[in-house]
Tab-separated table of C-alpha atoms and ligand atoms in Angstrom:
chain	number	residue	atom	x	y	z
A	25	MET	CA	200.859	117.735	-60.188
A	26	LYS	CA	198.277	120.509	-60.159
A	27	ILE	CA	194.968	120.633	-58.230
A	28	LEU	CA	192.405	123.312	-59.042
A	29	LEU	CA	189.754	124.206	-56.450
A	30	VAL	CA	186.418	125.753	-57.427
A	31	VAL	CA	184.804	127.685	-54.564
A	32	GLY	CA	182.293	130.498	-54.337
A	33	ASN	CA	180.071	130.348	-51.240
A	34	ARG	CA	180.601	130.979	-47.577
A	35	PRO	CA	180.533	127.287	-46.538
A	36	GLN	CA	182.884	126.375	-49.375
A	37	PHE	CA	185.622	128.675	-48.105
A	38	ILE	CA	185.387	126.865	-44.757
A	39	LYS	CA	185.571	123.446	-46.469
A	40	ALA	CA	188.386	124.378	-48.863
A	41	ALA	CA	190.680	125.719	-46.124
A	42	PRO	CA	191.600	122.297	-44.608
A	43	PHE	CA	192.029	120.967	-48.156
A	44	LEU	CA	194.562	123.709	-48.933
A	45	LYS	CA	196.379	122.964	-45.659
A	46	ALA	CA	196.544	119.273	-46.538
A	47	ILE	CA	197.972	120.087	-49.972
A	48	GLU	CA	200.624	122.247	-48.342
A	49	LYS	CA	201.484	119.510	-45.840
A	50	HIS	CA	201.737	116.924	-48.612
A	51	GLY	CA	204.131	119.048	-50.664
A	52	GLY	CA	204.902	118.920	-54.375
A	53	ILE	CA	201.416	119.938	-55.507
A	54	GLU	CA	200.672	123.165	-57.340
A	55	THR	CA	197.287	124.736	-56.573
A	56	SER	CA	195.032	127.082	-58.411
A	57	ILE	CA	191.836	128.600	-56.987
A	58	VAL	CA	188.776	129.695	-58.934
A	59	HIS	CA	186.252	131.840	-57.006
A	60	SER	CA	182.895	131.877	-58.788
A	61	GLY	CA	181.828	135.124	-57.105
A	62	GLN	CA	178.468	133.615	-56.077
A	63	HIS	CA	179.168	135.141	-52.653
A	64	TYR	CA	181.012	138.425	-53.042
A	65	ASP	CA	180.443	140.612	-49.944
A	66	MET	CA	183.095	141.165	-47.299
A	67	GLN	CA	180.810	139.411	-44.767
A	68	MET	CA	179.965	136.447	-47.047
A	69	SER	CA	183.351	136.002	-48.707
A	70	GLY	CA	186.222	138.387	-47.851
A	71	ILE	CA	186.247	137.765	-44.107
A	72	PHE	CA	186.429	133.974	-44.621
A	73	LEU	CA	189.295	134.165	-47.099
A	74	LYS	CA	191.151	136.385	-44.646
A	75	GLN	CA	190.456	134.408	-41.459
A	76	LEU	CA	191.239	131.071	-43.085
A	77	GLY	CA	194.467	132.321	-44.675
A	78	PHE	CA	193.585	131.702	-48.317
A	79	PRO	CA	196.378	132.137	-50.851
A	80	LYS	CA	195.821	134.435	-53.824
A	81	ILE	CA	192.663	133.681	-55.825
A	82	GLY	CA	193.807	132.841	-59.352
A	83	HIS	CA	190.532	133.557	-61.125
A	84	ASN	CA	187.415	135.364	-59.938
A	85	LEU	CA	184.412	134.788	-62.198
A	86	ASN	CA	182.481	137.614	-60.462
A	87	VAL	CA	179.192	135.939	-61.293
A	88	GLY	CA	177.323	137.512	-58.376
A	89	SER	CA	173.639	137.054	-57.582
A	90	GLY	CA	170.935	135.958	-60.015
A	91	SER	CA	168.661	133.092	-60.924
A	92	HIS	CA	169.895	129.506	-60.776
A	93	GLY	CA	170.006	129.371	-64.572
A	94	TYR	CA	171.963	132.592	-64.842
A	95	GLN	CA	174.455	131.689	-62.115
A	96	THR	CA	175.107	128.143	-63.306
A	97	GLY	CA	175.156	129.064	-66.990
A	98	LYS	CA	177.520	131.981	-66.528
A	99	MET	CA	179.869	129.897	-64.398
A	100	LEU	CA	179.935	127.112	-66.988
A	101	GLU	CA	180.713	129.566	-69.766
A	102	LEU	CA	183.512	131.208	-67.794
A	103	LEU	CA	184.994	127.994	-66.387
A	104	ASP	CA	185.513	126.337	-69.787
A	105	PRO	CA	188.437	128.470	-71.008
A	106	ILE	CA	190.052	128.615	-67.557
A	107	LEU	CA	189.994	124.846	-67.050
A	108	SER	CA	191.108	124.223	-70.626
A	109	LYS	CA	194.076	126.522	-70.184
A	110	GLU	CA	195.052	125.388	-66.681
A	111	GLN	CA	194.726	121.647	-67.473
A	112	PRO	CA	194.819	120.591	-63.800
A	113	ASP	CA	195.360	116.948	-62.864
A	114	CYS	CA	192.281	117.218	-60.668
A	115	VAL	CA	189.472	119.733	-60.122
A	116	VAL	CA	187.919	119.776	-56.628
A	117	VAL	CA	184.403	120.991	-55.835
A	118	PHE	CA	182.716	121.203	-52.433
A	119	GLY	CA	179.169	120.780	-51.122
A	120	ASP	CA	175.956	121.326	-53.044
A	121	THR	CA	175.639	124.841	-54.431
A	122	ASN	CA	175.373	126.196	-57.972
A	123	THR	CA	179.152	126.686	-57.842
A	124	THR	CA	179.560	122.962	-57.069
A	125	LEU	CA	177.346	121.970	-59.987
A	126	ALA	CA	179.110	124.234	-62.477
A	127	GLY	CA	182.589	123.138	-61.388
A	128	ALA	CA	181.700	119.452	-61.579
A	129	LEU	CA	179.906	119.652	-64.907
A	130	ALA	CA	182.554	121.811	-66.585
A	131	SER	CA	185.315	119.412	-65.490
A	132	TYR	CA	183.426	116.317	-66.594
A	133	LYS	CA	182.649	117.723	-70.033
A	134	LEU	CA	186.289	118.687	-70.517
A	135	HIS	CA	187.290	115.176	-69.479
A	136	LEU	CA	189.233	116.430	-66.486
A	137	ARG	CA	189.579	114.293	-63.367
A	138	ASN	CA	187.478	115.743	-60.619
A	139	ALA	CA	186.639	115.218	-56.970
A	140	HIS	CA	183.488	115.997	-55.001
A	141	VAL	CA	184.012	116.764	-51.329
A	142	GLU	CA	180.893	116.041	-49.239
A	143	SER	CA	179.700	113.419	-51.648
A	144	GLY	CA	176.624	111.208	-51.154
A	145	MET	CA	174.564	113.595	-49.052
A	146	ARG	CA	170.862	113.198	-49.836
A	147	GLU	CA	167.645	114.626	-48.418
A	148	PHE	CA	165.368	112.734	-50.825
A	149	ILE	CA	163.126	115.755	-51.426
A	150	TRP	CA	162.963	118.442	-54.100
A	151	ARG	CA	165.618	121.064	-53.436
A	152	PRO	CA	167.981	122.869	-55.794
A	153	GLU	CA	170.855	121.541	-53.702
A	154	GLU	CA	169.620	117.929	-54.065
A	155	ILE	CA	170.174	117.901	-57.829
A	156	ASN	CA	173.398	119.908	-57.554
A	157	LYS	CA	175.025	117.318	-55.320
A	158	LYS	CA	173.617	114.351	-57.225
A	159	ILE	CA	175.066	115.586	-60.511
A	160	ALA	CA	178.389	116.462	-58.874
A	161	ASP	CA	178.610	112.899	-57.503
A	162	HIS	CA	177.899	111.344	-60.871
A	163	CYS	CA	180.537	113.542	-62.545
A	164	ALA	CA	183.220	112.752	-59.973
A	165	ASP	CA	186.167	110.385	-60.256
A	166	TYR	CA	186.566	110.715	-56.493
A	167	CYS	CA	183.426	110.832	-54.361
A	168	PHE	CA	184.717	111.815	-50.939
A	169	CYS	CA	182.001	110.779	-48.482
A	170	PRO	CA	181.817	112.343	-45.020
A	171	THR	CA	179.781	109.538	-43.415
A	172	LYS	CA	178.850	105.882	-43.887
A	173	THR	CA	175.319	106.983	-44.828
A	174	ALA	CA	176.781	109.088	-47.646
A	175	GLU	CA	178.920	106.193	-48.857
A	176	LYS	CA	175.851	103.928	-48.960
A	177	ASN	CA	173.877	106.545	-50.908
A	178	CYS	CA	176.557	106.740	-53.599
A	179	LEU	CA	176.768	102.972	-53.968
A	180	LYS	CA	172.964	102.641	-54.081
A	181	GLU	CA	172.899	105.061	-57.017
A	182	GLY	CA	175.260	102.811	-58.930
A	183	ILE	CA	178.444	104.852	-58.608
A	184	SER	CA	181.218	102.292	-58.935
A	185	LYS	CA	182.969	101.261	-55.734
A	186	ASN	CA	186.401	102.333	-56.930
A	187	ARG	CA	185.187	105.955	-57.152
A	188	VAL	CA	183.685	106.063	-53.637
A	189	PHE	CA	185.865	106.871	-50.613
A	190	LEU	CA	184.782	107.175	-46.980
A	191	THR	CA	187.093	109.916	-45.733
A	192	GLY	CA	185.255	111.665	-42.862
A	193	ASP	CA	183.840	115.159	-42.924
A	194	ILE	CA	185.980	118.116	-43.917
A	195	THR	CA	183.915	120.504	-41.769
A	196	PHE	CA	185.133	118.539	-38.745
A	197	ASP	CA	188.721	119.163	-39.923
A	198	ALA	CA	187.864	122.866	-40.167
A	199	PHE	CA	186.266	122.878	-36.715
A	200	CYS	CA	189.274	121.170	-35.098
A	201	GLN	CA	191.698	123.543	-36.823
A	202	ASN	CA	189.888	126.761	-35.870
A	203	ILE	CA	188.026	126.260	-32.590
A	204	GLY	CA	191.097	127.260	-30.555
A	205	THR	CA	191.376	130.655	-32.264
A	206	ALA	CA	187.607	131.164	-32.148
A	207	GLY	CA	187.541	130.388	-28.427
A	208	LYS	CA	189.860	133.304	-27.664
A	209	LEU	CA	187.379	135.922	-28.929
A	210	ASP	CA	184.750	137.601	-26.777
A	211	VAL	CA	181.989	138.279	-29.279
A	212	LEU	CA	179.345	138.725	-26.576
A	213	ALA	CA	181.160	141.699	-25.064
A	214	GLU	CA	182.216	143.095	-28.436
A	215	LYS	CA	178.674	143.115	-29.794
A	216	ASN	CA	176.922	143.827	-26.531
A	217	LEU	CA	174.913	140.607	-26.598
A	218	PRO	CA	173.136	138.862	-23.683
A	219	GLU	CA	174.987	136.223	-21.641
A	220	LYS	CA	172.236	133.628	-22.021
A	221	PHE	CA	170.797	133.072	-25.465
A	222	PHE	CA	169.844	130.722	-28.275
A	223	LEU	CA	171.759	131.157	-31.546
A	224	LEU	CA	169.598	131.329	-34.688
A	225	THR	CA	170.424	131.022	-38.396
A	226	LEU	CA	167.919	130.831	-41.254
A	227	HIS	CA	168.869	130.968	-44.899
A	228	ARG	CA	167.223	128.219	-46.949
A	229	ALA	CA	165.368	129.640	-49.909
A	230	GLU	CA	162.468	127.198	-49.351
A	231	THR	CA	161.934	128.701	-45.886
A	232	VAL	CA	162.866	132.355	-46.078
A	233	ASP	CA	161.399	133.047	-49.533
A	234	SER	CA	157.936	132.062	-48.237
A	235	ALA	CA	156.266	134.804	-46.176
A	236	GLU	CA	153.995	132.237	-44.569
A	237	LYS	CA	156.784	129.862	-43.505
A	238	LEU	CA	159.089	132.607	-42.329
A	239	LYS	CA	156.352	134.225	-40.234
A	240	SER	CA	155.344	130.869	-38.809
A	241	VAL	CA	158.919	130.052	-37.715
A	242	LEU	CA	159.518	133.488	-36.171
A	243	ASN	CA	156.178	133.421	-34.337
A	244	ALA	CA	157.130	130.066	-32.857
A	245	LEU	CA	160.566	131.288	-31.775
A	246	ILE	CA	158.998	134.259	-29.953
A	247	GLU	CA	157.336	131.713	-27.662
A	248	LEU	CA	160.665	130.254	-26.474
A	249	ASP	CA	161.856	131.448	-23.043
A	250	GLU	CA	165.203	132.849	-24.086
A	251	SER	CA	166.843	135.715	-25.941
A	252	ILE	CA	167.748	134.887	-29.514
A	253	VAL	CA	170.930	136.067	-31.241
A	254	PHE	CA	170.359	136.094	-34.985
A	255	PRO	CA	173.156	136.782	-37.487
A	256	VAL	CA	171.078	137.468	-40.595
A	257	HIS	CA	172.006	136.025	-44.004
A	258	PRO	CA	171.587	138.638	-46.803
A	259	ARG	CA	168.821	136.627	-48.502
A	260	THR	CA	166.903	136.474	-45.205
A	261	LEU	CA	167.433	140.183	-44.538
A	262	LYS	CA	166.005	141.018	-47.942
A	263	LYS	CA	162.977	138.798	-47.378
A	264	LEU	CA	162.333	140.033	-43.825
A	265	SER	CA	162.252	143.545	-45.189
A	266	GLU	CA	160.087	142.590	-48.195
A	267	PHE	CA	157.546	140.809	-45.950
A	268	GLY	CA	157.404	143.727	-43.475
A	269	LEU	CA	158.914	141.655	-40.636
A	270	LEU	CA	162.265	143.356	-40.171
A	271	GLU	CA	161.203	146.353	-38.101
A	272	LYS	CA	159.310	144.183	-35.628
A	273	LEU	CA	162.379	141.986	-35.103
A	274	GLU	CA	164.731	144.952	-34.800
A	275	ASN	CA	162.509	146.563	-32.166
A	276	SER	CA	161.872	143.357	-30.243
A	277	LYS	CA	163.569	142.848	-26.856
A	278	LYS	CA	163.949	139.151	-27.575
A	279	PHE	CA	165.855	139.169	-30.861
A	280	PHE	CA	169.405	140.497	-31.230
A	281	LEU	CA	170.125	140.864	-34.943
A	282	THR	CA	173.683	141.074	-36.276
A	283	GLU	CA	175.295	141.162	-39.713
A	284	PRO	CA	176.496	137.780	-41.077
A	285	LEU	CA	179.481	136.802	-38.932
A	286	GLY	CA	182.945	135.520	-39.754
A	287	TYR	CA	183.761	131.858	-39.063
A	288	PHE	CA	185.654	132.567	-35.837
A	289	GLU	CA	182.961	134.887	-34.471
A	290	PHE	CA	180.226	132.401	-35.294
A	291	LEU	CA	181.998	129.454	-33.639
A	292	ASN	CA	182.703	131.650	-30.622
A	293	LEU	CA	179.038	132.592	-30.259
A	294	MET	CA	178.014	128.977	-30.625
A	295	GLN	CA	180.248	127.994	-27.709
A	296	SER	CA	178.470	130.576	-25.499
A	297	SER	CA	174.937	129.678	-26.607
A	298	SER	CA	172.648	127.299	-24.752
A	299	MET	CA	170.923	125.994	-27.883
A	300	VAL	CA	171.285	126.363	-31.654
A	301	LEU	CA	168.248	126.920	-33.909
A	302	THR	CA	168.999	126.454	-37.597
A	303	ASP	CA	168.015	125.300	-41.080
A	304	SER	CA	171.643	124.908	-42.186
A	305	SER	CA	173.323	121.502	-42.559
A	306	GLY	CA	176.701	123.043	-41.818
A	307	VAL	CA	175.479	124.661	-38.619
A	308	ILE	CA	173.841	121.374	-37.527
A	309	LYS	CA	177.255	119.735	-37.753
A	310	ASP	CA	179.046	122.593	-35.984
A	311	SER	CA	176.577	122.372	-33.105
A	312	PHE	CA	177.188	118.623	-32.891
A	313	TYR	CA	180.969	119.185	-32.818
A	314	SER	CA	180.363	121.798	-30.087
A	315	ARG	CA	178.083	119.399	-28.160
A	316	LYS	CA	175.238	121.910	-28.201
A	317	PRO	CA	171.563	120.945	-28.538
A	318	CYS	CA	170.332	121.839	-31.999
A	319	LEU	CA	166.746	122.475	-32.996
A	320	VAL	CA	166.537	121.863	-36.731
A	321	LEU	CA	164.061	124.253	-38.365
A	322	ASP	CA	163.382	121.866	-41.209
A	323	SER	CA	161.506	118.663	-41.972
A	324	THR	CA	164.561	116.656	-42.971
A	325	THR	CA	168.339	116.549	-42.692
A	326	GLU	CA	171.231	115.000	-44.586
A	327	TYR	CA	172.782	114.002	-41.276
A	328	PRO	CA	170.668	111.337	-39.533
A	329	GLU	CA	173.725	110.611	-37.346
A	330	VAL	CA	173.175	113.868	-35.459
A	331	LEU	CA	169.501	113.042	-34.844
A	332	GLU	CA	170.464	109.559	-33.635
A	333	SER	CA	172.946	111.062	-31.167
A	334	GLY	CA	170.122	112.970	-29.490
A	335	TYR	CA	171.921	116.321	-29.906
A	336	ALA	CA	169.520	117.485	-32.621
A	337	LYS	CA	165.810	117.186	-33.319
A	338	LEU	CA	163.772	118.031	-36.413
A	339	ALA	CA	161.252	120.698	-35.414
A	340	GLY	CA	159.550	121.724	-38.663
A	341	PHE	CA	158.157	125.181	-39.265
A	342	SER	CA	155.320	125.878	-36.806
A	343	ALA	CA	154.828	126.692	-33.119
A	344	LYS	CA	152.900	123.443	-32.715
A	345	THR	CA	156.094	121.456	-33.224
A	346	ILE	CA	158.914	123.960	-32.574
A	347	VAL	CA	157.903	124.932	-29.019
A	348	PRO	CA	157.382	121.450	-27.492
A	349	ILE	CA	160.352	119.950	-29.324
A	350	ALA	CA	162.620	122.779	-28.093
A	351	LYS	CA	161.550	122.073	-24.500
A	352	LYS	CA	162.072	118.346	-24.949
A	353	LEU	CA	165.516	118.885	-26.441
A	354	LEU	CA	166.635	121.152	-23.605
A	355	ASN	CA	165.480	118.636	-21.004
A	356	SER	CA	166.821	115.512	-22.695
A	357	LYS	CA	170.170	113.827	-22.281
A	358	PRO	CA	172.054	113.002	-25.487
A	359	LYS	CA	173.308	109.479	-25.978
A	360	HIS	CA	176.837	108.577	-25.010
A	361	LEU	CA	178.747	108.964	-28.241
A	362	GLY	CA	180.741	106.085	-29.566
A	363	LYS	CA	183.000	106.657	-32.543
A	364	ASN	CA	182.530	110.092	-34.118
A	365	PRO	CA	180.490	109.458	-37.306
A	366	PHE	CA	182.269	112.426	-38.935
A	367	GLY	CA	185.751	110.946	-38.673
A	368	THR	CA	188.925	112.081	-36.979
A	369	GLY	CA	189.439	115.610	-38.304
A	370	LYS	CA	192.008	114.404	-40.830
A	371	SER	CA	189.746	113.858	-43.817
A	372	ALA	CA	191.442	116.382	-46.103
A	373	GLU	CA	194.813	114.658	-45.725
A	374	LYS	CA	193.194	111.381	-46.790
A	375	MET	CA	191.622	113.046	-49.835
A	376	VAL	CA	194.865	114.636	-50.995
A	377	GLU	CA	196.677	111.341	-50.511
A	378	ILE	CA	194.084	109.472	-52.599
A	379	ILE	CA	194.224	111.995	-55.451
A	380	SER	CA	198.002	112.180	-55.390
A	381	LYS	CA	198.500	108.391	-55.381
A	382	SER	CA	196.140	107.749	-58.261
A	383	ALA	CA	197.741	110.524	-60.283
A	384	GLY	CA	201.104	108.839	-59.784
A	385	GLY	CA	202.407	111.337	-57.188
A	386	LYS	CA	204.451	110.531	-54.103
B	427	UD1	C1	173.735	129.540	-51.492
B	427	UD1	C2	173.484	128.082	-51.850
B	427	UD1	C3	173.023	127.311	-50.625
B	427	UD1	C4	174.021	127.501	-49.496
B	427	UD1	C5	174.193	128.982	-49.238
B	427	UD1	C6	175.177	129.292	-48.140
B	427	UD1	C7	172.731	127.564	-54.146
B	427	UD1	C8	171.583	127.108	-54.942
B	427	UD1	N1	172.457	127.915	-52.874
B	427	UD1	O1	172.494	130.109	-51.111
B	427	UD1	O2	172.936	125.948	-50.935
B	427	UD1	O3	173.545	126.846	-48.350
B	427	UD1	O4	174.658	129.602	-50.442
B	427	UD1	O5	175.017	130.643	-47.749
B	427	UD1	O6	173.828	127.608	-54.622
B	427	UD1	N2	173.853	138.060	-51.329
B	427	UD1	C9	174.515	139.143	-50.824
B	427	UD1	N3	175.876	139.080	-50.744
B	427	UD1	C10	176.579	138.004	-51.137
B	427	UD1	C11	175.881	136.890	-51.656
B	427	UD1	C12	174.508	136.938	-51.748
B	427	UD1	O7	173.937	140.147	-50.460
B	427	UD1	O8	177.815	138.004	-51.019
B	427	UD1	C13	172.370	138.095	-51.392
B	427	UD1	C14	171.866	138.447	-52.749
B	427	UD1	O9	170.793	139.320	-52.580
B	427	UD1	C15	171.379	137.128	-53.315
B	427	UD1	C16	170.977	136.351	-52.065
B	427	UD1	O10	171.848	136.836	-51.042
B	427	UD1	O11	170.339	137.284	-54.200
B	427	UD1	C17	171.128	134.868	-52.206
B	427	UD1	O12	172.462	134.523	-52.542
B	427	UD1	P1	172.778	133.205	-53.432
B	427	UD1	O13	174.234	133.001	-53.513
B	427	UD1	O14	172.021	133.209	-54.665
B	427	UD1	O15	172.197	132.015	-52.589
B	427	UD1	P2	172.263	131.681	-51.040
B	427	UD1	O16	170.907	131.926	-50.526
B	427	UD1	O17	173.412	132.309	-50.309
């Protein structure tokens, strides 16, 4: 049996790593990896492949940056001959990016069995990622849902029950597998960062591509009583520079800017931080796994479970909401957690088992 994985973005390398481990543990499955090249830098791609011990990438589409239409179109064109030649028993895509959409659509059209990891996530607003994940779910033979909410969303959209599987969240697998290694680093000393700080990430196009929104968020964060460590995503760096905000941040005594960090370095910093400020779904989950308060710089999230736990709060985009909600979050006590809504850290093994059984494997 052969499983082909389509990856291409920073979070997808993190999600694919436990999947590859589970395949190895299962035995008897050949793998092939296609890297779309959507992320291509050392800091956005290379470091993750290295840290997470990826095997050789079989095909790199080298698509690189560009518009949504260009990226998705080019990937579709290049995936067709590869998938047709490889004829895998199952294609696996992860998350909600243009790489996810292209992998799912190409497989479906070629009538290849395919699986969507992180299925059923919905924000119910306009976002490029919203349509990417919706289409991937409707193409998939296996919708692997991280949470009960995700499972419900799939069923509500009419995806038949025998294609929907509640497996738990693969990012929790990744966290459990790597937190030990990450904990041994001393990123604060290495990068000469302050002992007490909030950890900030911002990357969503809807936020950072708008000068008004980006300014509003940064002006609010300046009002918080703590240093802020900010590993800057390349899109955000470009926009900060374009909007004339970069120099001010670099010269400020409050903000400590770094390049985008590897997975281990990022998890290590999160453990040392006193609060996480982010617009990233993945980082929201990591902060929950780390039991850190998380101020969500957004108006919605795919993970209501984290809000319900009390560990995270939606804070929007302006000082009016961000400042009081940050204070409230720091002074509040999260609820006692019952069962982890993200599963047991063994989701990838379940997924591989499901695919293997239905393909007639062991
Ligand atoms: C993409 C995903 C987003 C995901 C994010 C994780 C889509 C629609 N968006 O957004 O859902 O949360 O990845 O990071 O698929 N760049 C580099 N080096 C790189 C890659 C990108 O410098 O290795 C720069 C380029 O200037 C590029 C910009 O970052 O134009 C944006 O990259 P792109 O991959 O288009 O989207 P992301 O913003 O990373």
